[in-house]
Amino acid sequence: MSTDELVARDLASVWHPFTQHSRWAEDRPLVIDRAEGMHLIDTDGVRYLDGCSSLWVNVHGHRVPEIDAAIRRQLDRVAHSTYLGLTHEPGIELAEKLLATAPRSDTRQLTKVFYAGDGASAVEAAIKMAFQAKAQQGEDRPLYLHVAEGYHGDTLGAVSVGGIELFHHTYRPILLDTVMVSSPGIREPGQTAYDRAVAVVAETRAVLAEQGHRVCAIVVEPMVQAAAGMLTHDAEFLRGMRALADEHGAYLVADEVAAGIGRTGLMWAVEHADVVPDLLTCGKGLTAGYLPLSAVLATEEVYSAFLGTPTSGRTFFHGHSYTANPLCAAAAIANLDLMAARGTVAHATHVGERIATLTAGLAAYDGVLEIRRIGTMTGIEVRSVGERTGFAVCQKAREHGVLIRPLGDVVVLMPPLAIGDDDLEHLVRTTEAAIREVVG
Ligand SMILES: Cc1ncc(COP(=O)(O)O)c(C=O)c1O
């Protein structure tokens, strides 16, 4: 079937996420047919470097023999069986592997894994857990504290703890009760990242002095507010939030859906601050970009609040048809094994450092307002020269065989962690050329 025919059929029957359909046709949809390594190939046979890791999920590139084989092996055993009242080896093994990598301290350790599907559904589970655990400890805490510019997914609980006006304001009338503090990533002129972190912690302290007894959880994106445009912050913010959560008897939920699994150059972003959360959510890169699987890692303290007799009502009444799908779990196990064998997290640090070197020229160019980066997660904020400058840059890069996506006027580079030096140089150079061409 021709590309034109496929696009016509798409227009006739498909509604895409985060897509303004009045523009979809004129933006010339690409129809992806297959992939090889770091490249996606469209139905006309044109190759594109996957510079956004297929929306921040891909780790080793596409069609990785070891992961393909792991999924096929699992297919020959069973594609799916419920996790309600049954279990299976891939789900058990993955939980063990995740917990073995999880951050820990002398006083706090993540000891249980609850599976979900996408990132948002992990956040949803985590915030329900926090509320229910506190309730079952006899505490009435119906409030969440969250951070301006945060993004945790698009289900209503996750939107409730989000703070991106454009995405979230429409739904405010139907959301959970929350209190929001300022973003640690938006600095006043002349303010250092550290001072900003200290200021937001002080603001949070003041909020909690009034309302702390009602807050069941503080929900944060550790080290970087990704969807806000890679707004990075100082580790002091996380340390401060951890201390405040402890002081006020609230849980700290670290949403590592975007930043976890190595993207920041450490396995978990909270490691940059030596902070251990009570609940940690992950997704995206967990299956190396193969299949939808997310998880909540919980401390024994949270988990034990749910123990009781079957009739006590203390059960976590939450789950999904495809919870812990074995194909997804097999992909995730193969991914974590490959990451360990290949030193992928250390490689991510190298990739980040090379991005810094390669973007040095761009940083000095007056068409670029700021470059923000942690590990491989990079946001290049360009000067606006029209209605959709960031989008125009990405379209231009696409003409030169590179797929990247904007967040407003922030052009995001988020290559697969395993990207090699040549592909990375091509990604950055093409992006630079596209920015200079569009911004002038
Ligand atoms: C920090 C964070 N949490 C949650 C999500 C939602 O994940 P998903 O799109 O898989 O639902 C995202 C998605 O970008 C994210 O960046």
Short mmCIF file of C-alpha atoms and ligand atoms in Angstrom, two decimals:
data_model
loop_
_atom_site.label_atom_id
_atom_site.label_comp_id
_atom_site.label_asym_id
_atom_site.label_seq_id
_atom_site.Cartn_x
_atom_site.Cartn_y
_atom_site.Cartn_z
CA MET A 1 0.00 0.00 0.00
CA SER A 2 1.33 3.46 -0.88
CA THR A 3 2.25 6.04 1.73
CA ASP A 4 -0.44 8.40 0.43
CA GLU A 5 -3.09 5.74 0.84
CA LEU A 6 -1.95 4.96 4.38
CA VAL A 7 -1.99 8.65 5.32
CA ALA A 8 -5.51 9.00 3.88
CA ARG A 9 -6.68 6.00 5.91
CA ASP A 10 -4.98 7.40 9.02
CA LEU A 11 -6.74 10.74 8.55
CA ALA A 12 -10.05 8.97 8.12
CA SER A 13 -9.93 6.88 11.26
CA VAL A 14 -7.14 7.67 13.74
CA TRP A 15 -6.92 10.21 16.58
CA HIS A 16 -3.28 10.73 17.65
CA PRO A 17 -2.01 11.71 21.12
CA PHE A 18 -0.91 15.32 21.74
CA THR A 19 -1.78 16.12 18.12
CA GLN A 20 -3.75 19.04 16.73
CA HIS A 21 -5.62 17.30 13.96
CA SER A 22 -6.47 20.47 12.12
CA ARG A 23 -2.74 20.57 11.24
CA TRP A 24 -1.88 16.87 11.11
CA ALA A 25 -2.31 16.47 7.36
CA GLU A 26 -0.34 19.58 6.40
CA ASP A 27 2.47 18.55 8.77
CA ARG A 28 3.05 15.61 6.43
CA PRO A 29 2.76 12.52 8.67
CA LEU A 30 5.58 10.01 8.37
CA VAL A 31 4.49 6.41 8.14
CA ILE A 32 7.06 4.21 9.88
CA ASP A 33 7.51 0.81 8.36
CA ARG A 34 10.50 -0.76 10.10
CA ALA A 35 13.69 -0.05 11.98
CA GLU A 36 17.37 -0.92 12.09
CA GLY A 37 19.58 -0.05 15.03
CA MET A 38 19.40 3.70 15.66
CA HIS A 39 17.23 4.31 12.58
CA LEU A 40 13.54 4.26 11.77
CA ILE A 41 12.63 3.67 8.13
CA ASP A 42 9.44 5.00 6.55
CA THR A 43 7.19 3.41 3.96
CA ASP A 44 9.12 5.19 1.18
CA GLY A 45 12.36 3.60 2.41
CA VAL A 46 13.76 6.85 3.87
CA ARG A 47 15.94 6.36 6.99
CA TYR A 48 15.74 8.62 10.03
CA LEU A 49 18.01 8.71 13.06
CA ASP A 50 15.85 8.21 16.15
CA GLY A 51 16.99 11.30 18.05
CA CYS A 52 14.16 11.21 20.59
CA SER A 53 14.45 7.49 21.46
CA SER A 54 10.89 7.07 20.14
CA LEU A 55 9.72 9.46 22.85
CA TRP A 56 12.33 8.75 25.51
CA VAL A 57 11.89 4.98 25.65
CA ASN A 58 14.55 3.40 23.46
CA VAL A 59 17.79 2.27 25.11
CA HIS A 60 19.90 0.06 22.79
CA GLY A 61 18.43 0.98 19.42
CA HIS A 62 15.77 -0.96 17.54
CA ARG A 63 15.58 -4.67 16.78
CA VAL A 64 18.14 -5.71 19.34
CA PRO A 65 18.78 -9.44 18.75
CA GLU A 66 18.96 -10.29 22.48
CA ILE A 67 15.65 -8.56 23.28
CA ASP A 68 13.92 -9.89 20.17
CA ALA A 69 15.02 -13.41 21.17
CA ALA A 70 13.87 -12.98 24.79
CA ILE A 71 10.38 -11.94 23.64
CA ARG A 72 10.21 -14.82 21.15
CA ARG A 73 11.27 -17.32 23.83
CA GLN A 74 8.54 -16.00 26.11
CA LEU A 75 6.02 -16.18 23.23
CA ASP A 76 6.74 -19.89 22.98
CA ARG A 77 5.80 -20.30 26.63
CA VAL A 78 2.87 -17.95 27.30
CA ALA A 79 2.01 -14.46 26.02
CA HIS A 80 -0.14 -13.49 28.95
CA SER A 81 -1.69 -14.76 32.13
CA THR A 82 -3.25 -12.60 34.81
CA TYR A 83 -1.24 -11.37 37.78
CA LEU A 84 -4.36 -11.30 39.95
CA GLY A 85 -4.00 -14.42 42.06
CA LEU A 86 -1.34 -15.97 39.80
CA THR A 87 2.33 -15.28 39.26
CA HIS A 88 5.05 -16.11 36.72
CA GLU A 89 8.80 -16.30 36.53
CA PRO A 90 9.43 -13.23 34.33
CA GLY A 91 7.46 -11.03 36.75
CA ILE A 92 9.34 -12.43 39.74
CA GLU A 93 12.75 -12.20 38.11
CA LEU A 94 12.20 -8.64 36.93
CA ALA A 95 11.11 -7.53 40.40
CA GLU A 96 14.28 -9.02 41.87
CA LYS A 97 16.47 -7.33 39.27
CA LEU A 98 14.80 -3.96 39.73
CA LEU A 99 15.10 -4.10 43.51
CA ALA A 100 18.76 -5.10 43.22
CA THR A 101 19.46 -1.85 41.33
CA ALA A 102 17.21 0.33 43.50
CA PRO A 103 18.65 3.15 45.59
CA ARG A 104 18.95 2.40 49.30
CA SER A 105 20.27 3.95 52.47
CA ASP A 106 20.86 2.72 56.01
CA THR A 107 17.36 3.75 56.95
CA ARG A 108 15.31 3.24 53.80
CA GLN A 109 15.09 0.49 51.18
CA LEU A 110 12.69 -0.28 48.35
CA THR A 111 11.61 -3.87 48.79
CA LYS A 112 8.48 -4.49 46.71
CA VAL A 113 7.53 -4.01 43.06
CA PHE A 114 3.99 -3.31 41.86
CA TYR A 115 3.57 -3.46 38.07
CA ALA A 116 1.52 -1.15 35.86
CA GLY A 117 1.42 -0.37 32.14
CA ASP A 118 2.48 3.13 31.14
CA GLY A 119 4.22 5.80 33.17
CA ALA A 120 0.98 7.51 34.09
CA SER A 121 -0.52 4.32 35.45
CA ALA A 122 2.53 3.80 37.67
CA VAL A 123 2.11 7.33 39.04
CA GLU A 124 -1.59 6.67 39.52
CA ALA A 125 -0.82 3.55 41.56
CA ALA A 126 1.86 5.32 43.60
CA ILE A 127 -0.34 8.22 44.64
CA LYS A 128 -3.20 5.89 45.53
CA MET A 129 -0.78 3.80 47.58
CA ALA A 130 0.43 6.86 49.48
CA PHE A 131 -3.08 7.96 50.39
CA GLN A 132 -4.28 4.49 51.34
CA ALA A 133 -1.16 3.63 53.34
CA LYS A 134 -1.56 6.78 55.43
CA ALA A 135 -5.30 6.18 55.84
CA GLN A 136 -4.61 2.65 57.03
CA GLN A 137 -2.11 4.02 59.53
CA GLY A 138 -4.98 6.06 60.92
CA GLU A 139 -4.05 9.37 59.29
CA ASP A 140 -6.39 11.57 57.30
CA ARG A 141 -4.16 12.97 54.56
CA PRO A 142 -6.15 13.66 51.39
CA LEU A 143 -3.71 16.21 49.95
CA TYR A 144 -0.72 15.93 47.57
CA LEU A 145 2.12 18.40 47.37
CA HIS A 146 3.55 18.77 43.89
CA VAL A 147 5.69 21.05 41.81
CA ALA A 148 4.92 23.68 39.18
CA GLU A 149 6.03 22.62 35.69
CA GLY A 150 5.82 18.97 36.72
CA TYR A 151 4.53 16.30 34.38
CA HIS A 152 3.55 12.80 35.42
CA GLY A 153 1.27 11.57 32.64
CA ASP A 154 -2.26 12.10 31.46
CA THR A 155 -4.57 10.08 33.67
CA LEU A 156 -6.50 12.20 36.17
CA GLY A 157 -4.42 11.40 39.25
CA ALA A 158 -1.21 12.07 37.34
CA VAL A 159 -2.65 15.28 35.90
CA SER A 160 -3.64 16.34 39.44
CA VAL A 161 0.02 16.35 40.46
CA GLY A 162 1.13 17.96 37.20
CA GLY A 163 1.92 21.62 36.81
CA ILE A 164 2.13 22.43 33.12
CA GLU A 165 -0.63 24.96 32.46
CA LEU A 166 -1.06 24.19 28.78
CA PHE A 167 -1.62 20.49 29.38
CA HIS A 168 -3.36 20.57 32.73
CA HIS A 169 -5.45 23.69 33.34
CA THR A 170 -8.50 22.41 31.41
CA TYR A 171 -8.92 19.55 33.86
CA ARG A 172 -8.47 21.49 37.12
CA PRO A 173 -12.19 21.37 38.02
CA ILE A 174 -12.14 17.57 38.08
CA LEU A 175 -8.83 16.91 39.81
CA LEU A 176 -7.61 15.76 43.23
CA ASP A 177 -6.90 18.15 46.06
CA THR A 178 -3.30 19.36 45.81
CA VAL A 179 -1.00 22.15 46.81
CA MET A 180 1.66 23.24 44.34
CA VAL A 181 5.04 24.84 45.01
CA SER A 182 7.29 26.66 42.55
CA SER A 183 9.52 24.90 40.07
CA PRO A 184 13.12 24.47 41.23
CA GLY A 185 14.15 24.65 37.57
CA ILE A 186 13.05 28.23 36.84
CA ARG A 187 15.60 30.63 38.23
CA GLU A 188 15.38 34.37 38.79
CA PRO A 189 18.00 36.36 36.85
CA GLY A 190 21.34 35.91 38.61
CA GLN A 191 20.06 33.16 40.91
CA THR A 192 22.19 30.01 41.08
CA ALA A 193 20.60 26.57 40.74
CA TYR A 194 21.55 25.86 44.36
CA ASP A 195 19.96 29.09 45.63
CA ARG A 196 16.83 28.34 43.64
CA ALA A 197 16.62 24.86 45.18
CA VAL A 198 17.03 26.30 48.67
CA ALA A 199 14.34 28.93 47.96
CA VAL A 200 11.79 26.36 46.76
CA VAL A 201 12.53 24.12 49.74
CA ALA A 202 11.93 27.13 52.02
CA GLU A 203 8.65 27.83 50.22
CA THR A 204 7.66 24.20 50.67
CA ARG A 205 8.57 24.34 54.34
CA ALA A 206 6.21 27.29 54.80
CA VAL A 207 3.39 25.51 52.95
CA LEU A 208 3.86 22.37 55.02
CA ALA A 209 3.90 24.32 58.26
CA GLU A 210 0.22 25.07 57.51
CA GLN A 211 -0.87 21.96 55.68
CA GLY A 212 1.77 19.29 56.33
CA HIS A 213 -0.51 17.19 58.54
CA ARG A 214 -2.91 16.77 55.57
CA VAL A 215 -0.29 15.82 52.94
CA CYS A 216 0.12 12.11 52.18
CA ALA A 217 2.79 12.52 49.52
CA ILE A 218 5.23 14.93 47.97
CA VAL A 219 5.50 14.10 44.28
CA VAL A 220 8.61 15.14 42.37
CA GLU A 221 10.48 14.51 39.13
CA PRO A 222 14.02 14.02 40.42
CA MET A 223 16.77 16.22 38.95
CA VAL A 224 14.92 17.23 35.79
CA GLN A 225 11.40 18.29 34.91
CA ALA A 226 11.52 16.65 31.55
CA ALA A 227 8.27 17.54 29.79
CA ALA A 228 8.59 21.16 30.95
CA GLY A 229 11.57 21.41 28.59
CA MET A 230 14.36 19.60 30.45
CA LEU A 231 14.28 22.00 33.39
CA THR A 232 17.17 20.73 35.48
CA HIS A 233 17.61 21.58 39.15
CA ASP A 234 20.15 21.25 41.92
CA ALA A 235 20.25 18.04 43.97
CA GLU A 236 19.67 20.16 47.06
CA PHE A 237 16.01 20.35 46.05
CA LEU A 238 15.59 16.61 46.41
CA ARG A 239 17.50 16.49 49.68
CA GLY A 240 15.30 19.27 51.03
CA MET A 241 12.09 17.59 49.90
CA ARG A 242 13.21 14.31 51.47
CA ALA A 243 13.87 16.03 54.78
CA LEU A 244 10.54 17.87 54.69
CA ALA A 245 8.60 14.72 53.84
CA ASP A 246 10.17 13.02 56.86
CA GLU A 247 9.51 15.98 59.15
CA HIS A 248 5.83 16.07 58.20
CA GLY A 249 5.16 12.33 57.96
CA ALA A 250 4.49 12.41 54.22
CA TYR A 251 5.82 10.00 51.62
CA LEU A 252 8.25 11.10 48.95
CA VAL A 253 7.24 9.85 45.50
CA ALA A 254 10.09 10.07 42.97
CA ASP A 255 8.73 9.82 39.46
CA GLU A 256 11.60 8.29 37.51
CA VAL A 257 9.50 7.42 34.46
CA ALA A 258 11.55 9.75 32.25
CA ALA A 259 14.83 10.10 34.13
CA GLY A 260 15.21 6.55 35.45
CA ILE A 261 16.88 3.53 33.83
CA GLY A 262 20.10 5.38 33.13
CA ARG A 263 19.01 8.50 31.21
CA THR A 264 20.74 10.90 33.58
CA GLY A 265 23.99 8.93 33.62
CA LEU A 266 23.08 7.07 36.81
CA MET A 267 20.58 4.23 36.98
CA TRP A 268 18.20 6.39 39.04
CA ALA A 269 18.11 10.17 39.09
CA VAL A 270 17.65 10.24 42.89
CA GLU A 271 21.18 8.83 43.17
CA HIS A 272 22.50 12.26 42.16
CA ALA A 273 21.20 13.50 45.51
CA ASP A 274 21.74 10.35 47.58
CA VAL A 275 18.04 10.35 48.30
CA VAL A 276 15.89 7.26 48.73
CA PRO A 277 12.18 7.84 48.10
CA ASP A 278 9.34 5.88 49.70
CA LEU A 279 7.82 5.21 46.30
CA LEU A 280 9.66 5.23 42.99
CA THR A 281 7.92 5.00 39.63
CA CYS A 282 9.60 3.86 36.42
CA GLY A 283 8.50 3.02 32.90
CA LYS A 284 9.60 4.21 29.46
CA GLY A 285 13.13 2.73 29.15
CA LEU A 286 12.27 -0.25 31.36
CA THR A 287 11.59 -2.47 28.33
CA ALA A 288 14.21 -0.64 26.22
CA GLY A 289 11.41 0.91 24.18
CA TYR A 290 9.85 -2.40 23.16
CA LEU A 291 6.63 -2.79 25.13
CA PRO A 292 4.51 -0.87 27.63
CA LEU A 293 5.49 -1.75 31.18
CA SER A 294 5.93 0.41 34.25
CA ALA A 295 6.43 -0.25 37.92
CA VAL A 296 6.17 1.25 41.38
CA LEU A 297 8.93 0.33 43.81
CA ALA A 298 7.80 0.66 47.42
CA THR A 299 9.41 0.46 50.83
CA GLU A 300 8.46 -2.26 53.28
CA GLU A 301 6.88 0.45 55.43
CA VAL A 302 4.42 1.41 52.67
CA TYR A 303 3.78 -2.20 51.70
CA SER A 304 3.12 -3.39 55.24
CA ALA A 305 0.39 -0.76 55.68
CA PHE A 306 -1.67 -2.90 53.30
CA LEU A 307 -1.41 -6.12 55.28
CA GLY A 308 -4.46 -7.41 57.11
CA THR A 309 -7.11 -10.06 56.88
CA PRO A 310 -8.87 -10.51 53.50
CA THR A 311 -11.95 -8.83 54.95
CA SER A 312 -10.07 -5.92 56.54
CA GLY A 313 -10.35 -3.76 53.41
CA ARG A 314 -6.62 -3.08 53.56
CA THR A 315 -5.91 -4.70 50.18
CA PHE A 316 -4.60 -2.44 47.42
CA PHE A 317 -7.65 -2.65 45.20
CA HIS A 318 -5.85 -1.69 42.04
CA GLY A 319 -4.64 -3.53 38.96
CA HIS A 320 -4.93 -3.94 35.23
CA SER A 321 -5.84 -6.69 32.79
CA TYR A 322 -2.26 -6.80 31.56
CA THR A 323 -0.44 -6.18 34.85
CA ALA A 324 3.05 -7.74 34.63
CA ASN A 325 2.50 -9.03 31.11
CA PRO A 326 5.17 -11.75 30.65
CA LEU A 327 6.27 -10.55 27.21
CA CYS A 328 6.89 -7.09 28.64
CA ALA A 329 8.69 -8.54 31.64
CA ALA A 330 10.87 -10.72 29.38
CA ALA A 331 11.83 -7.64 27.35
CA ALA A 332 12.65 -5.71 30.52
CA ILE A 333 14.81 -8.52 31.93
CA ALA A 334 16.72 -8.76 28.65
CA ASN A 335 17.14 -4.98 28.70
CA LEU A 336 18.49 -4.84 32.25
CA ASP A 337 20.85 -7.76 31.51
CA LEU A 338 22.15 -6.03 28.39
CA MET A 339 22.56 -2.75 30.22
CA ALA A 340 24.64 -4.48 32.88
CA ALA A 341 26.71 -6.46 30.38
CA ARG A 342 27.42 -3.47 28.15
CA GLY A 343 27.87 -0.80 30.81
CA THR A 344 25.06 1.21 29.22
CA VAL A 345 24.62 3.58 32.15
CA ALA A 346 28.29 4.57 32.06
CA HIS A 347 27.99 4.96 28.29
CA ALA A 348 25.07 7.35 28.88
CA THR A 349 27.43 9.58 30.85
CA HIS A 350 29.84 9.54 27.93
CA VAL A 351 26.99 10.38 25.53
CA GLY A 352 25.98 13.31 27.72
CA GLU A 353 29.53 14.64 27.86
CA ARG A 354 29.83 14.41 24.09
CA ILE A 355 26.52 16.24 23.68
CA ALA A 356 27.97 19.01 25.86
CA THR A 357 31.10 19.20 23.69
CA LEU A 358 29.21 19.04 20.41
CA THR A 359 26.69 21.71 21.44
CA ALA A 360 29.34 24.16 22.68
CA GLY A 361 29.06 26.20 19.46
CA LEU A 362 25.28 26.29 19.68
CA ALA A 363 25.40 27.48 23.28
CA ALA A 364 27.27 30.57 22.15
CA TYR A 365 24.86 31.30 19.28
CA ASP A 366 22.29 34.05 19.94
CA GLY A 367 19.47 31.99 18.40
CA VAL A 368 19.76 29.68 21.40
CA LEU A 369 18.57 31.01 24.77
CA GLU A 370 19.74 28.12 26.95
CA ILE A 371 20.91 24.55 26.73
CA ARG A 372 19.89 22.39 29.69
CA ARG A 373 21.19 18.88 30.12
CA ILE A 374 21.60 16.06 32.57
CA GLY A 375 23.13 12.87 31.22
CA THR A 376 21.64 12.29 27.79
CA MET A 377 18.51 14.39 28.45
CA THR A 378 19.04 17.64 26.58
CA GLY A 379 16.80 20.63 25.95
CA ILE A 380 17.90 23.38 23.56
CA GLU A 381 15.70 26.43 24.06
CA VAL A 382 15.65 28.39 20.82
CA ARG A 383 14.67 32.01 20.24
CA SER A 384 11.09 32.16 18.99
CA VAL A 385 10.76 33.48 15.47
CA GLY A 386 7.15 32.54 14.84
CA GLU A 387 4.21 30.52 15.99
CA ARG A 388 5.91 27.12 16.21
CA THR A 389 9.67 27.67 16.09
CA GLY A 390 10.60 24.47 17.93
CA PHE A 391 8.33 22.48 15.66
CA ALA A 392 9.80 24.12 12.54
CA VAL A 393 13.30 23.17 13.68
CA CYS A 394 12.24 19.54 14.11
CA GLN A 395 10.57 19.50 10.68
CA LYS A 396 13.77 20.87 9.17
CA ALA A 397 15.85 18.20 10.92
CA ARG A 398 13.47 15.59 9.57
CA GLU A 399 14.19 16.77 6.03
CA HIS A 400 17.82 15.93 6.81
CA GLY A 401 17.05 12.48 8.18
CA VAL A 402 16.85 13.13 11.92
CA LEU A 403 13.76 12.64 14.08
CA ILE A 404 13.53 14.92 17.11
CA ARG A 405 10.58 16.48 18.90
CA PRO A 406 10.06 19.88 20.47
CA LEU A 407 8.49 20.89 23.75
CA GLY A 408 7.27 24.33 22.74
CA ASP A 409 10.42 26.15 21.66
CA VAL A 410 12.69 23.68 23.41
CA VAL A 411 14.24 21.25 20.96
CA VAL A 412 14.82 17.97 22.76
CA LEU A 413 17.73 15.65 22.09
CA MET A 414 17.21 12.30 23.80
CA PRO A 415 19.09 9.67 21.82
CA PRO A 416 19.02 5.97 22.72
CA LEU A 417 21.53 5.49 25.54
CA ALA A 418 23.66 3.17 23.40
CA ILE A 419 24.08 5.62 20.52
CA GLY A 420 27.57 5.59 18.99
CA ASP A 421 29.81 8.61 18.46
CA ASP A 422 29.16 8.99 14.72
CA ASP A 423 25.39 8.85 15.00
CA LEU A 424 25.51 11.26 17.93
CA GLU A 425 27.62 13.72 15.99
CA HIS A 426 25.18 13.46 13.07
CA LEU A 427 22.27 14.09 15.45
CA VAL A 428 23.80 17.20 17.00
CA ARG A 429 25.20 18.66 13.78
CA THR A 430 21.88 18.18 11.95
CA THR A 431 19.99 19.77 14.84
CA GLU A 432 22.40 22.68 14.89
CA ALA A 433 22.01 23.23 11.14
CA ALA A 434 18.21 23.06 11.46
CA ILE A 435 18.20 25.60 14.30
CA ARG A 436 20.45 28.01 12.39
CA GLU A 437 18.32 27.60 9.26
CA VAL A 438 15.02 28.26 11.06
CA VAL A 439 16.06 30.84 13.65
CA GLY A 440 18.42 32.64 11.29
C1 LIG B 1 8.22 12.12 34.55
C2 LIG B 1 7.14 11.45 33.77
N1 LIG B 1 6.21 10.74 34.43
C3 LIG B 1 5.22 10.11 33.79
C4 LIG B 1 5.12 10.16 32.42
C5 LIG B 1 3.99 9.47 31.73
O1 LIG B 1 4.44 8.32 31.11
P1 LIG B 1 3.54 7.63 29.99
O2 LIG B 1 3.55 8.55 28.82
O3 LIG B 1 4.24 6.34 29.72
O4 LIG B 1 2.18 7.47 30.58
C6 LIG B 1 6.06 10.89 31.69
C7 LIG B 1 5.98 10.97 30.23
O5 LIG B 1 6.68 11.71 29.58
C8 LIG B 1 7.10 11.56 32.38
O6 LIG B 1 8.02 12.30 31.73
#
